[in-house]
GROMACS .gro file of N, CA and C in nm:
model
  201
    1MET      N    1   6.809  10.438  11.362
    1MET     CA    2   6.777  10.463  11.225
    1MET      C    3   6.626  10.452  11.209
    2ARG      N    4   6.567  10.541  11.131
    2ARG     CA    5   6.423  10.540  11.111
    2ARG      C    6   6.388  10.483  10.974
    3TYR      N    7   6.278  10.415  10.971
    3TYR     CA    8   6.227  10.358  10.846
    3TYR      C    9   6.088  10.412  10.821
    4ARG      N   10   6.050  10.420  10.697
    4ARG     CA   11   5.914  10.463  10.663
    4ARG      C   12   5.815  10.354  10.704
    5ILE      N   13   5.694  10.394  10.727
    5ILE     CA   14   5.590  10.299  10.764
    5ILE      C   15   5.570  10.203  10.647
    6GLY      N   16   5.575  10.076  10.677
    6GLY     CA   17   5.556   9.974  10.574
    6GLY      C   18   5.686   9.924  10.513
    7ASP      N   19   5.798   9.994  10.537
    7ASP     CA   20   5.927   9.948  10.484
    7ASP      C   21   5.982   9.837  10.572
    8ASP      N   22   6.041   9.739  10.509
    8ASP     CA   23   6.102   9.628  10.583
    8ASP      C   24   6.253   9.649  10.582
    9PRO      N   25   6.315   9.674  10.698
    9PRO     CA   26   6.459   9.700  10.700
    9PRO      C   27   6.542   9.578  10.660
   10ALA      N   28   6.484   9.459  10.662
   10ALA     CA   29   6.559   9.338  10.627
   10ALA      C   30   6.579   9.324  10.477
   11THR      N   31   6.512   9.405  10.395
   11THR     CA   32   6.526   9.392  10.250
   11THR      C   33   6.644   9.471  10.195
   12GLY      N   34   6.716   9.541  10.279
   12GLY     CA   35   6.831   9.619  10.233
   12GLY      C   36   6.947   9.530  10.194
   13ALA      N   37   7.047   9.591  10.131
   13ALA     CA   38   7.166   9.518  10.089
   13ALA      C   39   7.245   9.472  10.211
   14THR      N   40   7.293   9.351  10.206
   14THR     CA   41   7.374   9.297  10.315
   14THR      C   42   7.508   9.250  10.260
   15ALA      N   43   7.597   9.220  10.349
   15ALA     CA   44   7.729   9.171  10.308
   15ALA      C   45   7.715   9.030  10.252
   16THR      N   46   7.798   9.000  10.155
   16THR     CA   47   7.794   8.867  10.093
   16THR      C   48   7.919   8.789  10.131
   17ASP      N   49   7.918   8.662  10.098
   17ASP     CA   50   8.036   8.578  10.124
   17ASP      C   51   8.155   8.624  10.041
   18ASP      N   52   8.129   8.679   9.922
   18ASP     CA   53   8.238   8.728   9.838
   18ASP      C   54   8.309   8.846   9.903
   19MET      N   55   8.233   8.932   9.969
   19MET     CA   56   8.294   9.045  10.038
   19MET      C   57   8.383   8.998  10.152
   20LEU      N   58   8.336   8.898  10.225
   20LEU     CA   59   8.416   8.843  10.335
   20LEU      C   60   8.542   8.775  10.282
   21LEU      N   61   8.529   8.702  10.172
   21LEU     CA   62   8.646   8.637  10.112
   21LEU      C   63   8.749   8.740  10.067
   22LEU      N   64   8.703   8.850  10.007
   22LEU     CA   65   8.796   8.956   9.966
   22LEU      C   66   8.867   9.014  10.088
   23THR      N   67   8.795   9.034  10.197
   23THR     CA   68   8.856   9.086  10.319
   23THR      C   69   8.962   8.990  10.373
   24VAL      N   70   8.933   8.861  10.368
   24VAL     CA   71   9.029   8.760  10.415
   24VAL      C   72   9.152   8.758  10.325
   25LEU      N   73   9.133   8.769  10.195
   25LEU     CA   74   9.248   8.771  10.104
   25LEU      C   75   9.335   8.895  10.125
   26ILE      N   76   9.272   9.009  10.149
   26ILE     CA   77   9.348   9.130  10.179
   26ILE      C   78   9.424   9.112  10.310
   27GLY      N   79   9.360   9.051  10.409
   27GLY     CA   80   9.426   9.023  10.537
   27GLY      C   81   9.546   8.931  10.519
   28LEU      N   82   9.533   8.833  10.430
   28LEU     CA   83   9.644   8.741  10.403
   28LEU      C   84   9.763   8.816  10.343
   29VAL      N   85   9.736   8.902  10.246
   29VAL     CA   86   9.844   8.979  10.183
   29VAL      C   87   9.907   9.074  10.284
   30VAL      N   88   9.825   9.143  10.362
   30VAL     CA   89   9.878   9.235  10.464
   30VAL      C   90   9.961   9.159  10.566
   31GLY      N   91   9.915   9.042  10.607
   31GLY     CA   92   9.990   8.961  10.703
   31GLY      C   93  10.126   8.920  10.650
   32ILE      N   94  10.132   8.881  10.524
   32ILE     CA   95  10.260   8.841  10.464
   32ILE      C   96  10.355   8.961  10.457
   33VAL      N   97  10.303   9.076  10.418
   33VAL     CA   98  10.386   9.197  10.412
   33VAL      C   99  10.436   9.234  10.552
   34LEU      N  100  10.349   9.223  10.651
   34LEU     CA  101  10.389   9.258  10.788
   34LEU      C  102  10.492   9.159  10.844
   35ILE      N  103  10.483   9.033  10.804
   35ILE     CA  104  10.586   8.936  10.846
   35ILE      C  105  10.722   8.980  10.791
   36TRP      N  106  10.724   9.019  10.666
   36TRP     CA  107  10.848   9.065  10.603
   36TRP      C  108  10.902   9.189  10.674
   37LEU      N  109  10.812   9.284  10.705
   37LEU     CA  110  10.856   9.405  10.775
   37LEU      C  111  10.902   9.375  10.917
   38ALA      N  112  10.837   9.280  10.982
   38ALA     CA  113  10.877   9.243  11.118
   38ALA      C  114  11.016   9.180  11.119
   39ARG      N  115  11.046   9.103  11.017
   39ARG     CA  116  11.180   9.044  11.009
   39ARG      C  117  11.285   9.151  10.985
   40LEU      N  118  11.251   9.249  10.900
   40LEU     CA  119  11.346   9.357  10.874
   40LEU      C  120  11.371   9.440  10.999
   41GLY      N  121  11.265   9.471  11.072
   41GLY     CA  122  11.277   9.556  11.190
   41GLY      C  123  11.305   9.481  11.318
   42ARG      N  124  11.311   9.349  11.310
   42ARG     CA  125  11.335   9.265  11.427
   42ARG      C  126  11.235   9.294  11.539
   43GLN      N  127  11.108   9.295  11.501
   43GLN     CA  128  11.000   9.321  11.596
   43GLN      C  129  10.923   9.192  11.620
   44MET      N  130  10.945   9.131  11.735
   44MET     CA  131  10.883   9.002  11.765
   44MET      C  132  10.731   9.014  11.778
   45TRP      N  133  10.682   9.120  11.842
   45TRP     CA  134  10.538   9.134  11.860
   45TRP      C  135  10.467   9.143  11.727
   46LEU      N  136  10.527   9.215  11.632
   46LEU     CA  137  10.466   9.228  11.499
   46LEU      C  138  10.469   9.095  11.425
   47MET      N  139  10.574   9.020  11.444
   47MET     CA  140  10.585   8.887  11.382
   47MET      C  141  10.474   8.795  11.435
   48VAL      N  142  10.453   8.796  11.566
   48VAL     CA  143  10.352   8.709  11.627
   48VAL      C  144  10.212   8.743  11.577
   49TRP      N  145  10.177   8.871  11.576
   49TRP     CA  146  10.044   8.911  11.531
   49TRP      C  147  10.027   8.886  11.382
   50SER      N  148  10.131   8.904  11.304
   50SER     CA  149  10.123   8.882  11.160
   50SER      C  150  10.106   8.735  11.127
   51VAL      N  151  10.178   8.650  11.198
   51VAL     CA  152  10.163   8.505  11.178
   51VAL      C  153  10.021   8.464  11.216
   52GLY      N  154   9.968   8.520  11.323
   52GLY     CA  155   9.831   8.492  11.362
   52GLY      C  156   9.731   8.533  11.256
   53LEU      N  157   9.754   8.649  11.195
   53LEU     CA  158   9.666   8.696  11.087
   53LEU      C  159   9.672   8.604  10.967
   54VAL      N  160   9.792   8.561  10.930
   54VAL     CA  161   9.807   8.470  10.816
   54VAL      C  162   9.741   8.336  10.846
   55LEU      N  163   9.762   8.283  10.965
   55LEU     CA  164   9.701   8.154  11.001
   55LEU      C  165   9.549   8.162  11.003
   56ALA      N  166   9.495   8.271  11.057
   56ALA     CA  167   9.350   8.288  11.060
   56ALA      C  168   9.294   8.300  10.918
   57SER      N  169   9.365   8.370  10.831
   57SER     CA  170   9.320   8.385  10.693
   57SER      C  171   9.322   8.251  10.620
   58ILE      N  172   9.429   8.176  10.638
   58ILE     CA  173   9.439   8.045  10.574
   58ILE      C  174   9.331   7.950  10.628
   59ALA      N  175   9.306   7.956  10.758
   59ALA     CA  176   9.203   7.870  10.818
   59ALA      C  177   9.066   7.903  10.762
   60TYR      N  178   9.035   8.031  10.744
   60TYR     CA  179   8.904   8.067  10.688
   60TYR      C  180   8.894   8.023  10.542
   61ILE      N  181   9.000   8.043  10.465
   61ILE     CA  182   8.996   8.002  10.324
   61ILE      C  183   8.978   7.852  10.314
   62ALA      N  184   9.045   7.776  10.399
   62ALA     CA  185   9.030   7.630  10.398
   62ALA      C  186   8.888   7.590  10.438
   63TRP      N  187   8.833   7.656  10.539
   63TRP     CA  188   8.697   7.627  10.582
   63TRP      C  189   8.596   7.660  10.472
   64ALA      N  190   8.616   7.773  10.405
   64ALA     CA  191   8.525   7.813  10.298
   64ALA      C  192   8.534   7.717  10.179
   65ALA      N  193   8.654   7.665  10.154
   65ALA     CA  194   8.670   7.572  10.042
   65ALA      C  195   8.602   7.438  10.069
   66LEU      N  196   8.595   7.398  10.196
   66LEU     CA  197   8.533   7.271  10.230
   66LEU      C  198   8.381   7.279  10.237
   67ASN      N  199   8.328   7.400  10.250
   67ASN     CA  200   8.181   7.416  10.260
   67ASN      C  201   8.121   7.456  10.132
   0.00000   0.00000   0.00000
């Protein structure tokens, strides 16, 4: 990517903590829905990955709440 002479690329918009929190909340909802679908379809691999997604989302939310 090219920048004009004198422009500082670090002054551009960056991701915020709120954007990351929204992504984690969406991941939590998707994980819960996928757990339900995995139970309906009796898909163990989908259940394992979905539980991992839910646990990772909960862990991040807990970490963010403590900081």
